[in-house]
PDB file of C-alpha atoms (C1' of nucleotides) in Angstrom:
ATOM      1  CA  UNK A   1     -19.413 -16.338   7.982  1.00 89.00           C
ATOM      2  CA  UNK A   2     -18.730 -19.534   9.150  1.00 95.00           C
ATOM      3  CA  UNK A   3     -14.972 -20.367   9.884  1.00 97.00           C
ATOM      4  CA  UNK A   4     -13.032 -23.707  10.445  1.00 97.00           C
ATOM      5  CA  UNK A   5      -9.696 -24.314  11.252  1.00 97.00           C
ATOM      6  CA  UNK A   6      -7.277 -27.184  11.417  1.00 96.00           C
ATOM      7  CA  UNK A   7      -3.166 -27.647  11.267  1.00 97.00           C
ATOM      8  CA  UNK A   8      -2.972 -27.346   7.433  1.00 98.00           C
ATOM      9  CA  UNK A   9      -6.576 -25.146   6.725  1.00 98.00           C
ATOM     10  CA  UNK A  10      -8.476 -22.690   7.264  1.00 98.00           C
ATOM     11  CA  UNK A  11     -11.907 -22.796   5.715  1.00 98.00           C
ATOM     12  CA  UNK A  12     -14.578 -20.665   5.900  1.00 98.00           C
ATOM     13  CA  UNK A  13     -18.228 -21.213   4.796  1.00 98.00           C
ATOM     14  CA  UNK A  14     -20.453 -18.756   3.287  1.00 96.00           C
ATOM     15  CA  UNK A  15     -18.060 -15.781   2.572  1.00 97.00           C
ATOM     16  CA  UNK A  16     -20.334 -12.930   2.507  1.00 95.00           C
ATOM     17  CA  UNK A  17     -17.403 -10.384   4.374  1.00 97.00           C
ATOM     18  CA  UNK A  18     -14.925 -11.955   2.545  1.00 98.00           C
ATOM     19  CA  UNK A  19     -14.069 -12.090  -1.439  1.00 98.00           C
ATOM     20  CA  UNK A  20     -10.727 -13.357  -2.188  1.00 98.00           C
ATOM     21  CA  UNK A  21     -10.098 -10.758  -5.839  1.00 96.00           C
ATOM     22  CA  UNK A  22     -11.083  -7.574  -3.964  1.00 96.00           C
ATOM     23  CA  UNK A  23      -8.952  -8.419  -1.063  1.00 98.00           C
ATOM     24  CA  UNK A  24      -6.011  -9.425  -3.180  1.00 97.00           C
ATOM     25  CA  UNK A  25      -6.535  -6.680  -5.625  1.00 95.00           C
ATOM     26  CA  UNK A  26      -7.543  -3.268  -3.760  1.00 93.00           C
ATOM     27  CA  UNK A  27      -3.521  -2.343  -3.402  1.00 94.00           C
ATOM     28  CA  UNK A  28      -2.413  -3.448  -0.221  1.00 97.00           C
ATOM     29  CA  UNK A  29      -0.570  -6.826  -1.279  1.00 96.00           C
ATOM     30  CA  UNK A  30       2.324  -7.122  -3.832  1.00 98.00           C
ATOM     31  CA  UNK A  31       3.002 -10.524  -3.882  1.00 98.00           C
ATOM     32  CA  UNK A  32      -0.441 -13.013  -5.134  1.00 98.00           C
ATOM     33  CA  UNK A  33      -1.116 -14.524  -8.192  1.00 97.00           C
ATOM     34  CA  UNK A  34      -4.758 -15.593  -9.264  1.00 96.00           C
ATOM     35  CA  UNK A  35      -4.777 -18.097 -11.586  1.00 96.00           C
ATOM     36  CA  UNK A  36      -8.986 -18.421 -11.851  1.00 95.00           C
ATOM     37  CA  UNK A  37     -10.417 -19.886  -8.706  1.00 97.00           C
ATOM     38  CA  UNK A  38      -7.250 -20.333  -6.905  1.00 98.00           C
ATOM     39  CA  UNK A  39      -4.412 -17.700  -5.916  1.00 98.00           C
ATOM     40  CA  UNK A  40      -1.453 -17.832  -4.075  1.00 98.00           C
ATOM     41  CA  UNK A  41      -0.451 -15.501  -1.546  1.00 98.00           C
ATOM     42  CA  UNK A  42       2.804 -14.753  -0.201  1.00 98.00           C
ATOM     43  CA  UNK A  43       3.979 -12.799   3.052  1.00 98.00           C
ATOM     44  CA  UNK A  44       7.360 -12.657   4.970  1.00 98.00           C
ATOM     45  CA  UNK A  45       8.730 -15.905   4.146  1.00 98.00           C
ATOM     46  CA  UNK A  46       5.182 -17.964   4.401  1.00 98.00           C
ATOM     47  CA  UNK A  47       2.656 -18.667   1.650  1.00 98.00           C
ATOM     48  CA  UNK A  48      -0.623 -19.871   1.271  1.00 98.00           C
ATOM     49  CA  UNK A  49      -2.446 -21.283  -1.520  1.00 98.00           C
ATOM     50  CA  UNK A  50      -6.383 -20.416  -1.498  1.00 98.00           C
ATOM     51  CA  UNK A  51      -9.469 -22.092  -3.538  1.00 98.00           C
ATOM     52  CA  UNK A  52     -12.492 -20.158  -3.428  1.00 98.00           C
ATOM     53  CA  UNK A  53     -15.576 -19.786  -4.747  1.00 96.00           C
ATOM     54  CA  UNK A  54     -19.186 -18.203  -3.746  1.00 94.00           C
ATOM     55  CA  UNK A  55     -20.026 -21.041  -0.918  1.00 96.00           C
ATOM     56  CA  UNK A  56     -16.345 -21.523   0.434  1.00 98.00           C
ATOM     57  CA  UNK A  57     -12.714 -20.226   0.895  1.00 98.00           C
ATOM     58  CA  UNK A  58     -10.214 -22.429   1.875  1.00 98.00           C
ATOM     59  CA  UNK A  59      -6.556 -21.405   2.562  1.00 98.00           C
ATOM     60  CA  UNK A  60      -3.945 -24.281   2.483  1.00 98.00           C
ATOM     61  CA  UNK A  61      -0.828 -23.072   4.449  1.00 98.00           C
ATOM     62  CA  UNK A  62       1.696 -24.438   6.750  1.00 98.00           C
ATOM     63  CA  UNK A  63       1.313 -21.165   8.768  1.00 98.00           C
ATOM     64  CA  UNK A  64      -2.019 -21.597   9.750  1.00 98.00           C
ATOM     65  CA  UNK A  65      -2.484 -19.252  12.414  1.00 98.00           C
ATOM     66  CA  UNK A  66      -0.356 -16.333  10.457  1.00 98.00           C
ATOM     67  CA  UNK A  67      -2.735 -16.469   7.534  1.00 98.00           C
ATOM     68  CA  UNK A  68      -5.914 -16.221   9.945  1.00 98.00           C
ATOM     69  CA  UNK A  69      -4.373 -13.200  11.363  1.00 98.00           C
ATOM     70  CA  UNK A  70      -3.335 -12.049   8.226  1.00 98.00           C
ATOM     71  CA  UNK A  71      -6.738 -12.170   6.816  1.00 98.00           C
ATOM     72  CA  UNK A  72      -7.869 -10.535   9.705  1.00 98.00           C
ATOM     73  CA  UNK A  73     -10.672 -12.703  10.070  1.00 98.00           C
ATOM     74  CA  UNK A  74     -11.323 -12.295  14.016  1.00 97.00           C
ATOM     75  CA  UNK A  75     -12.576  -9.076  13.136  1.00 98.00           C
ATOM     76  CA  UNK A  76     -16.182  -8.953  11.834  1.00 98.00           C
ATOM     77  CA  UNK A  77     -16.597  -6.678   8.852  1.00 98.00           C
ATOM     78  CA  UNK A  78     -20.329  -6.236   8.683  1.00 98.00           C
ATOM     79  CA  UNK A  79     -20.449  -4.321  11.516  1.00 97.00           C
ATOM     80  CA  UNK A  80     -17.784  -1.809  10.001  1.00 98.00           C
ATOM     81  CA  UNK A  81     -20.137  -2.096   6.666  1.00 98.00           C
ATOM     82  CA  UNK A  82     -23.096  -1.299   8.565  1.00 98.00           C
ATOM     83  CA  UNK A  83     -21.811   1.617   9.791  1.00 98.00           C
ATOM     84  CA  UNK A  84     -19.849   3.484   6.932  1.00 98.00           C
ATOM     85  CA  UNK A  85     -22.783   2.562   4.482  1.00 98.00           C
ATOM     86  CA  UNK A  86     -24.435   5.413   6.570  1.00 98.00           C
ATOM     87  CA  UNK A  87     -21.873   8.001   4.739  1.00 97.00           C
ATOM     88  CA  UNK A  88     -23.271   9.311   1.701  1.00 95.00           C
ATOM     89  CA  UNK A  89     -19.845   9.308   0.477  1.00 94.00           C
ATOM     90  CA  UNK A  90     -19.439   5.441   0.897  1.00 95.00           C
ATOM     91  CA  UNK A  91     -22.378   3.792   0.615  1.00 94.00           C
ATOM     92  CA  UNK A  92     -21.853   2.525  -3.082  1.00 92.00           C
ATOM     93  CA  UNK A  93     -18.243   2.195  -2.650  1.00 94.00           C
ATOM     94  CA  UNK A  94     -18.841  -0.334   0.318  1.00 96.00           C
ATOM     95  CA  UNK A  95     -21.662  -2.135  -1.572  1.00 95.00           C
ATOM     96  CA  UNK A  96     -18.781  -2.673  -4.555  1.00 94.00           C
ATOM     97  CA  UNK A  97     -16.127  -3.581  -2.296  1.00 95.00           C
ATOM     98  CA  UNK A  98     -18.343  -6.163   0.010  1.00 97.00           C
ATOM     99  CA  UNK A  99     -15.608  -8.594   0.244  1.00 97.00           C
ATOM    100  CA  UNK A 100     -12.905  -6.208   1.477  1.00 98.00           C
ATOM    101  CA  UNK A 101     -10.461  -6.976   3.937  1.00 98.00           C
ATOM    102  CA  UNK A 102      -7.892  -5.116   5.266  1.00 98.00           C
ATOM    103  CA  UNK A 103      -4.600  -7.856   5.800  1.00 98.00           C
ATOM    104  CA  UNK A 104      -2.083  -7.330   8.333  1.00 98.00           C
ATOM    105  CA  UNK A 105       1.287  -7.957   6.648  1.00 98.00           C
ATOM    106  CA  UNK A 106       4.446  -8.020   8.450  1.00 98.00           C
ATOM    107  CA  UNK A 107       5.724  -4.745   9.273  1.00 98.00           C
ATOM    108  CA  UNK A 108       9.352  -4.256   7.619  1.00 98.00           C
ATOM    109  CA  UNK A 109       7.757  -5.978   4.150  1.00 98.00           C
ATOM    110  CA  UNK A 110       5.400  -2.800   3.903  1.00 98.00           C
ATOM    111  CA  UNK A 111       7.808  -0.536   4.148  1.00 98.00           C
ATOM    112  CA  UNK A 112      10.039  -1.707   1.677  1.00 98.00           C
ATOM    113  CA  UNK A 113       7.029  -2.396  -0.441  1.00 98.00           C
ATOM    114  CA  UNK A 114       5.914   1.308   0.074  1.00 98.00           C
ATOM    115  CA  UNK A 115       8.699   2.860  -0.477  1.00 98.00           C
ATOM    116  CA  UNK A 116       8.768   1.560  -3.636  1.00 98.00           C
ATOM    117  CA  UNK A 117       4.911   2.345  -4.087  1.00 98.00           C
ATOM    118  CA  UNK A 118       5.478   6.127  -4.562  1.00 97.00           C
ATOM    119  CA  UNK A 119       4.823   8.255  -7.691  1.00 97.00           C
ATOM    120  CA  UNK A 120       5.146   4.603  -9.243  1.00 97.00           C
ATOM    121  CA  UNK A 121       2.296   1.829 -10.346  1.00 95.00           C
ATOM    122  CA  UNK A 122       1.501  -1.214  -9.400  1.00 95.00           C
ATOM    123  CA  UNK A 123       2.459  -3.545 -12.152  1.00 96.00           C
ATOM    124  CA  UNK A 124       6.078  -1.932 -11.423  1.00 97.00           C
ATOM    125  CA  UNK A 125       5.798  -2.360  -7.900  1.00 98.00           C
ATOM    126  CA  UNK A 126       5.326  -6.149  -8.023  1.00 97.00           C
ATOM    127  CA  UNK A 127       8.225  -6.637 -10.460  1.00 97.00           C
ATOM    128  CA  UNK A 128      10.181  -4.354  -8.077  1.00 98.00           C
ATOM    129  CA  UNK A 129       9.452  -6.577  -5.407  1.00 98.00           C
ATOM    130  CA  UNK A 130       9.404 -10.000  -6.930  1.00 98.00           C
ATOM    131  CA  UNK A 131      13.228  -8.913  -8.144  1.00 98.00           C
ATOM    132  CA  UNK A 132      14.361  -8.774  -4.646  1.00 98.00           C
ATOM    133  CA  UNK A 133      12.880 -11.603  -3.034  1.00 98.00           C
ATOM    134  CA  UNK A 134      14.480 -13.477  -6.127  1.00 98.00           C
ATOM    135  CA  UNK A 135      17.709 -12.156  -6.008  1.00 98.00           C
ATOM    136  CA  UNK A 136      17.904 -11.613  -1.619  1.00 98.00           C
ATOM    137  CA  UNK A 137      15.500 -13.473  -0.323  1.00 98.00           C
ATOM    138  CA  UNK A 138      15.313 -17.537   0.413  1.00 98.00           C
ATOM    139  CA  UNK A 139      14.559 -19.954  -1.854  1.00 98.00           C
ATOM    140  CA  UNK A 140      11.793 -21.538  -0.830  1.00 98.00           C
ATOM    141  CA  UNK A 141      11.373 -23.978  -3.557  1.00 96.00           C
ATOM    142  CA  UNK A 142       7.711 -22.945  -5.666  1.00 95.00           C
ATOM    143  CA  UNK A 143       8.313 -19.058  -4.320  1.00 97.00           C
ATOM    144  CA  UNK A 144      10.898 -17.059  -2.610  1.00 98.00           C
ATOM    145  CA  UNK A 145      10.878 -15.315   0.599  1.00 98.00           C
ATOM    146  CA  UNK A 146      10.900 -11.754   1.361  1.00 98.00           C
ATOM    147  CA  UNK A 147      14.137 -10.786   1.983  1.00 98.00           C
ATOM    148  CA  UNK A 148      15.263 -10.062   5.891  1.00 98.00           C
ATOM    149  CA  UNK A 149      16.788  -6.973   6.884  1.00 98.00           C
ATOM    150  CA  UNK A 150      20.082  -8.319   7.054  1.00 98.00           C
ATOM    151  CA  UNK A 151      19.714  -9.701   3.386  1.00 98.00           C
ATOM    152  CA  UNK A 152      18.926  -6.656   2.385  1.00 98.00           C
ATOM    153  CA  UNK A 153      21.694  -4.705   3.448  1.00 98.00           C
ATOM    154  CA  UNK A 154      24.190  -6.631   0.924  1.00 98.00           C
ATOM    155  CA  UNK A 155      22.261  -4.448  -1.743  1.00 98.00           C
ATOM    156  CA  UNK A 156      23.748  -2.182  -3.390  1.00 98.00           C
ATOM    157  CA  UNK A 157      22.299   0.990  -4.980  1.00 98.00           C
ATOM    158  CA  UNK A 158      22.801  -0.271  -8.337  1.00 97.00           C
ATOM    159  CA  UNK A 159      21.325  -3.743  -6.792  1.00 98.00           C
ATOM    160  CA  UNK A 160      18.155  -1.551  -6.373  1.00 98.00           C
ATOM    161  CA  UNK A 161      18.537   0.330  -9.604  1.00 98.00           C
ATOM    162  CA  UNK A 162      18.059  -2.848 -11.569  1.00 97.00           C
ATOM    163  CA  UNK A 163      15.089  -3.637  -9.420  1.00 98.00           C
ATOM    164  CA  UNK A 164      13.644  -1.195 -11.779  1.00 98.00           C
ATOM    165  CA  UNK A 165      13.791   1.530  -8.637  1.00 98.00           C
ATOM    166  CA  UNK A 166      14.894   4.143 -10.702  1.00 97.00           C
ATOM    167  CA  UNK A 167      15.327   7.484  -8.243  1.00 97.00           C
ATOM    168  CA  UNK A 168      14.050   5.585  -5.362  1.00 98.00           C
ATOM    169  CA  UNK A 169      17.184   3.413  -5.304  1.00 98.00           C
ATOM    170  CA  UNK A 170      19.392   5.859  -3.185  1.00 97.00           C
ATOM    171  CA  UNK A 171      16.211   6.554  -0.951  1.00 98.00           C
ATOM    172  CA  UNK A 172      16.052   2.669   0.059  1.00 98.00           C
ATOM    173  CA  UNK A 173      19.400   2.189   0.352  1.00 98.00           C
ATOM    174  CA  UNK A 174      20.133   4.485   2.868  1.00 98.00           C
ATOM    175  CA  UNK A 175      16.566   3.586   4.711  1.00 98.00           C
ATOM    176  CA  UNK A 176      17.691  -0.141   4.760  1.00 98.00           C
ATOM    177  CA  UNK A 177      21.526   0.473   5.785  1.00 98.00           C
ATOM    178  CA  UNK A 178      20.065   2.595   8.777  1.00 97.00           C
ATOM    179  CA  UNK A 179      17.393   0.440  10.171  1.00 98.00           C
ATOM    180  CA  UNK A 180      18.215  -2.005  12.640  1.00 98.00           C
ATOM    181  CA  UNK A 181      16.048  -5.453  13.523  1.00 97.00           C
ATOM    182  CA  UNK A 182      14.865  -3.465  16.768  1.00 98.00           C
ATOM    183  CA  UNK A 183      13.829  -0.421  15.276  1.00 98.00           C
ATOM    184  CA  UNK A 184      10.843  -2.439  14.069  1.00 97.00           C
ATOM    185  CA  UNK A 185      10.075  -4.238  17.119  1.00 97.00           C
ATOM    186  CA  UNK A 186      10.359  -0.965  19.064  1.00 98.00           C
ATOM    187  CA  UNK A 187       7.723   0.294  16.796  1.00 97.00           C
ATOM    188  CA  UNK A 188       5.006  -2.439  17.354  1.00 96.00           C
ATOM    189  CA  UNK A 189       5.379  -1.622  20.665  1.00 97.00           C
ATOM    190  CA  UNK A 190       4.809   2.537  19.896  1.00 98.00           C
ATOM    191  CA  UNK A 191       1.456   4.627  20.336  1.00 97.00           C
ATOM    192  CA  UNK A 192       0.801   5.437  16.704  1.00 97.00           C
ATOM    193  CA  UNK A 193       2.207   9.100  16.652  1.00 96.00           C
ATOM    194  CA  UNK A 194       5.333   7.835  17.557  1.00 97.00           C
ATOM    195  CA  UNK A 195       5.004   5.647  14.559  1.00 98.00           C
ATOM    196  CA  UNK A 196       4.254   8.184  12.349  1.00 98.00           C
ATOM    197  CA  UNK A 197       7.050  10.372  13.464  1.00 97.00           C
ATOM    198  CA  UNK A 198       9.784   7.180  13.802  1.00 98.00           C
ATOM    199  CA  UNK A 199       8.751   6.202   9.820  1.00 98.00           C
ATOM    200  CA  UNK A 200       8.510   9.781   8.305  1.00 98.00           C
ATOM    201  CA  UNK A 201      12.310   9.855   9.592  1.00 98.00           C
ATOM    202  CA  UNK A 202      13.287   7.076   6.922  1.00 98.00           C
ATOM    203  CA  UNK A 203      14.293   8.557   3.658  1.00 98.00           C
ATOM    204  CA  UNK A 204      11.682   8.023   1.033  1.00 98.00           C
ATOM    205  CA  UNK A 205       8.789   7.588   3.429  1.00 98.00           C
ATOM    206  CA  UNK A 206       6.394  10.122   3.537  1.00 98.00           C
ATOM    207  CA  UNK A 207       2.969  10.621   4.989  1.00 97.00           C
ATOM    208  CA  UNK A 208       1.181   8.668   2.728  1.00 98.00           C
ATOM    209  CA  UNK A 209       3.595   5.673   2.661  1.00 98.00           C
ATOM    210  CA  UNK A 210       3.891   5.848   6.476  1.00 98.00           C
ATOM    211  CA  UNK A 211       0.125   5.988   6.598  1.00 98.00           C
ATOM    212  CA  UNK A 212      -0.014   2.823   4.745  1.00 98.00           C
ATOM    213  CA  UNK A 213       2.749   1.130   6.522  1.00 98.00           C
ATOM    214  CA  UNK A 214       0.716   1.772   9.921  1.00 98.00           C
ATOM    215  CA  UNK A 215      -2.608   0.406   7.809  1.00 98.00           C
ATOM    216  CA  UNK A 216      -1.222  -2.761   6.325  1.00 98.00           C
ATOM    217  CA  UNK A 217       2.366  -3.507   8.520  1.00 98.00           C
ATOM    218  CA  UNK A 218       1.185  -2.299  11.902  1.00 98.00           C
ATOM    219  CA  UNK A 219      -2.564  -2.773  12.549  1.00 98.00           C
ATOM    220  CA  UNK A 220      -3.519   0.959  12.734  1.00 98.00           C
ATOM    221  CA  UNK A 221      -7.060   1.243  11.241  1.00 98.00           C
ATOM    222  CA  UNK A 222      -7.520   5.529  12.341  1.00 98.00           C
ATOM    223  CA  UNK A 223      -4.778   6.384   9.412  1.00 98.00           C
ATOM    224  CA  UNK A 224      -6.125   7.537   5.950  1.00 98.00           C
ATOM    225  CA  UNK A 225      -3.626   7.712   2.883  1.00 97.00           C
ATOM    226  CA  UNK A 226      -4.480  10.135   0.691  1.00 97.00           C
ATOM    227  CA  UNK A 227      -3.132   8.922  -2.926  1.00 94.00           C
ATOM    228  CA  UNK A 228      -3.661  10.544  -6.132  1.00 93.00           C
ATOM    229  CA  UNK A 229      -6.742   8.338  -6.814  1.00 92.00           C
ATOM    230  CA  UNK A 230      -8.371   9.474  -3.269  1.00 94.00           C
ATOM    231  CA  UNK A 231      -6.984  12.886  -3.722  1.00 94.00           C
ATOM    232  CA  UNK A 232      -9.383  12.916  -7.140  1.00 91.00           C
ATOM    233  CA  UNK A 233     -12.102  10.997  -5.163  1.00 91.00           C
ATOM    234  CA  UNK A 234     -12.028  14.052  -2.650  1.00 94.00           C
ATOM    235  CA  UNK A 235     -12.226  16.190  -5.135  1.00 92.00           C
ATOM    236  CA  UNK A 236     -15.219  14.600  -6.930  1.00 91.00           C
ATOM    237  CA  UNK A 237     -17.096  14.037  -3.913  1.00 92.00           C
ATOM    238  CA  UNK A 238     -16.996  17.581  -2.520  1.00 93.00           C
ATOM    239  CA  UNK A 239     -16.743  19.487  -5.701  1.00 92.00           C
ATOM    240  CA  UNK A 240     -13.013  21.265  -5.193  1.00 90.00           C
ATOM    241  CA  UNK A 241     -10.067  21.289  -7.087  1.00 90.00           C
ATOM    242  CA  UNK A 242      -7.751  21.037  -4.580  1.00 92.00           C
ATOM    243  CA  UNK A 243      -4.411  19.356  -4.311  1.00 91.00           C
ATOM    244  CA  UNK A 244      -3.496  20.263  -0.666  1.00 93.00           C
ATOM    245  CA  UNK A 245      -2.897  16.574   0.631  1.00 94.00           C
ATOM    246  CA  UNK A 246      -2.487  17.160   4.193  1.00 94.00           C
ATOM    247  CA  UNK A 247      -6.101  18.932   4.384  1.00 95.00           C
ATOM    248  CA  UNK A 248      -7.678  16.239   2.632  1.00 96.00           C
ATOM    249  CA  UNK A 249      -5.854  13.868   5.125  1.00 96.00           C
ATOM    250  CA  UNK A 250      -6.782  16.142   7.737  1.00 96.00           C
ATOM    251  CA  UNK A 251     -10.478  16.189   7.049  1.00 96.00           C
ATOM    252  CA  UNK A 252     -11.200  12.372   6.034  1.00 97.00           C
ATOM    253  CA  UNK A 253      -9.296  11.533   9.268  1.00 97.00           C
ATOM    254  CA  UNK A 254     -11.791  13.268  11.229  1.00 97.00           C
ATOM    255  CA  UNK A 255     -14.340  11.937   9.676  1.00 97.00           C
ATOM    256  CA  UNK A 256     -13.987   8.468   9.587  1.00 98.00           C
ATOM    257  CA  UNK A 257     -11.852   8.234  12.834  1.00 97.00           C
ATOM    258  CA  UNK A 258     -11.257   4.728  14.381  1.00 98.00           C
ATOM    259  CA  UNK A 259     -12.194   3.543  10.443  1.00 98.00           C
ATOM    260  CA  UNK A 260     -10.736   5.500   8.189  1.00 98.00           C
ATOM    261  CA  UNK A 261      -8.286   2.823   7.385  1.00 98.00           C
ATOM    262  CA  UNK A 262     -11.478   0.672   5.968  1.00 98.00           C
ATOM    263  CA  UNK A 263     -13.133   3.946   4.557  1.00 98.00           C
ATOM    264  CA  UNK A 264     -10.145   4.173   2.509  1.00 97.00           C
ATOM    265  CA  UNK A 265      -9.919   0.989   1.104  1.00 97.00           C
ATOM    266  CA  UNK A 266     -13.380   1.068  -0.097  1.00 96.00           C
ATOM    267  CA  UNK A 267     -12.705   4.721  -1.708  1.00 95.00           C
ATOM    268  CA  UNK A 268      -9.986   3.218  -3.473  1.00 94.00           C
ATOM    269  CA  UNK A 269     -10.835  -0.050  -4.417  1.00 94.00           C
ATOM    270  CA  UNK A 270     -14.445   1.476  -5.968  1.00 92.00           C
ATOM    271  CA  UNK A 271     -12.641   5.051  -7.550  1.00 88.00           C
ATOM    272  CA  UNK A 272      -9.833   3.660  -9.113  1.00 85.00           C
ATOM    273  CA  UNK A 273     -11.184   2.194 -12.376  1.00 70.00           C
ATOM    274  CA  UNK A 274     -12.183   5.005 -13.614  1.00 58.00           C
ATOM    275  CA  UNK A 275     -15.301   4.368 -11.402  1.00 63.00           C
ATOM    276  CA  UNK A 276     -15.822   8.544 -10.580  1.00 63.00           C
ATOM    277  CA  UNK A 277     -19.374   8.965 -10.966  1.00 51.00           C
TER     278      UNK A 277
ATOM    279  C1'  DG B   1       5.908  12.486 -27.562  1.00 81.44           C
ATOM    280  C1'  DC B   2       2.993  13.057 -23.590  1.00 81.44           C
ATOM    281  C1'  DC B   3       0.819  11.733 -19.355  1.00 81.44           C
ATOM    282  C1'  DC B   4       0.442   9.011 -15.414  1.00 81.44           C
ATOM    283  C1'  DA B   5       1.440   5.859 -11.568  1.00 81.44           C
ATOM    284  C1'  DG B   6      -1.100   4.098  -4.044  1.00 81.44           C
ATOM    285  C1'  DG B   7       4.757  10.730  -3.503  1.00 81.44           C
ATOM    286  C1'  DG B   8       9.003  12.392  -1.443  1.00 81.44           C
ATOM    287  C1'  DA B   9      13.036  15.382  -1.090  1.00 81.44           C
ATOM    288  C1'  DT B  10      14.790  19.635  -1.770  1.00 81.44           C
ATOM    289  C1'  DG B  11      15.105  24.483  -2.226  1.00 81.44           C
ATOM    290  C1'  DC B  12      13.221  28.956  -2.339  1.00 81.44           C
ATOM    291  C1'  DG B  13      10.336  32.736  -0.659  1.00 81.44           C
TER     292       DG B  13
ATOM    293  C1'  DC C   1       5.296  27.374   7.185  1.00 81.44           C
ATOM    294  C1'  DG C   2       3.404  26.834   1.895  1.00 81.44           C
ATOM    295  C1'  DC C   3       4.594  26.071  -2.634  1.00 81.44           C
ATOM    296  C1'  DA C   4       7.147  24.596  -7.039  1.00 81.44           C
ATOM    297  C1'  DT C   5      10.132  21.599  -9.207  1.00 81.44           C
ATOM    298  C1'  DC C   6      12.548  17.538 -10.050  1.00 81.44           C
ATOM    299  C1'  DC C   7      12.962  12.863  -9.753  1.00 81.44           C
ATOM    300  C1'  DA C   8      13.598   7.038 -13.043  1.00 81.44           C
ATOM    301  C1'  DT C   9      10.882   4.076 -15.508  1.00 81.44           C
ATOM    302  C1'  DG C  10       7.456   1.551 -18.186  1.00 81.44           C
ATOM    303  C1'  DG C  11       2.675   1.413 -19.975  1.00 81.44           C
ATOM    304  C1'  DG C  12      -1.273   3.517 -22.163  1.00 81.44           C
TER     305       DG C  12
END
DNA sequence: GCCCAGGGATGCG
DNA sequence: CGCATCCATGGG
């Protein structure tokens, strides 16, 4: 993979580590559209609009260096491939998933997002999302922008009911009224079991949605959350019936250590259509 | 009408 | 501790 970069691109040649659909669509980004060979991808308050096709990617942003980092694209997947194709558990699942890569979003975005992620689907989650960047966020003309902290804390609980929240809305009002702007830069600064035990402390974050918020908000790739879909994967894969999440956690953590945050994209992205056998 | 969705909070033993 | 139950809401 071949990458060039200027003020207003980034374009990269030959994209055999990198396939725009998976990346967009394996569950760790809310806000994209595709619209054929283009999509458009929004994070914080940026956005970037991306062509792509077998021979070439190119992302047209303003915030070119954001989008490289949030892309990841310093980091060189076939290695990681290389190596978890040696699991018997992953080999096809890495095959399908080639083009994976795991984006690192801005921290306090995720956790709104994944808050709103649980017991919920992803169709709802995006209009959950999209209604409060319209309705709080900036206008930035063709999109809006995430909403800030502060602009989030004029919400109201019925603000967040009509977001289509449902039983979540009293959860993420309290989480957002108690959060203050350096509560999240204290927490890029934190080892990540300080992390973990800061975001479990916010009311409707859990261990999976904290796991994710590490994966996708904080750059921690040794998490693994364990979702219904991987929860069944586990359970196909090592012949059990079990729904004991913090032993599957437990056990795919161990086993996948400084990657289980890849391993578990592939698991998901290749297991969740109905893709079990 | 039932089941499910990238689960979490609560209460009970 | 582990475990069961409830929780809004829309789509299949």
């Amino acid at each position: 993979m071949n990458i060039e970069k200027n003020n207003t691109e980034i374009i990269i040649y030959k994209p055999q580590d990198f396939d725009v659909v998976q990346t967009l669509n394996c569950g760790q980004i809310f806000r994209f559209v595709i619209d054929g060979d283009t999509a458009y991808v929004c994070s914080q308050d940026k956005r970037c609009e991306i062509q792509f096709n077998a021979d070439k990617i190119v992302i047209k942003t303003k915030d070119v260096d954001y989008f490289y980092n949030f892309f990841d694209l310093d980091r060189d997947y076939s290695i990681i491939k290389n190596t978890l194709r040696k699991d018997r558990f992953l080999k096809s699942a890495v095959d399908y998933g080639y083009g994976i890569r795991i984006i690192n979003n801005d921290a306090f975005e995720m956790i709104v997002s994944f808050i709103i992620s649980a017991n919920n689907n992803i169709k709802r989650i995006k209009n959950s999302i999209e209604y409060l960047c319209v309705n709080f966020g900036q206008n930035k003309g063709v999109y809006y922008a995430f909403p800030t902290l502060d602009q989030l804390k004029q919400a109201t609980v019925e603000d967040f009911k009509k977001a289509g929240l449902g039983y979540r809305a009293d959860q993420m009002y309290e989480t957002i009224q108690k959060l203050k702007q350096k509560d999240i830069l204290n927490l890029k600064q934190m080892k990540p079991d300080d992390q973990f035990k800061f975001l479990v402390s916010l009311k409707g974050v859990g261990e999976k949605v904290a796991n994710c918020i590490m994966l996708f908000g904080l750059g921690v790739k040794s998490v693994f959350p364990v979702d219904t879909w991987i929860n069944k994967v586990y359970n196909k894969l090592t012949n059990t019936v079990t729904k004991d999440r913090n032993k599957i956690t437990k056990e795919l953590t161990e086993r996948y250590q400084d990657l289980s945050g890849f391993a578990q994209q592939y698991f998901f992205y290749y297991f969740r259509d109905n893709k079990l056998s």
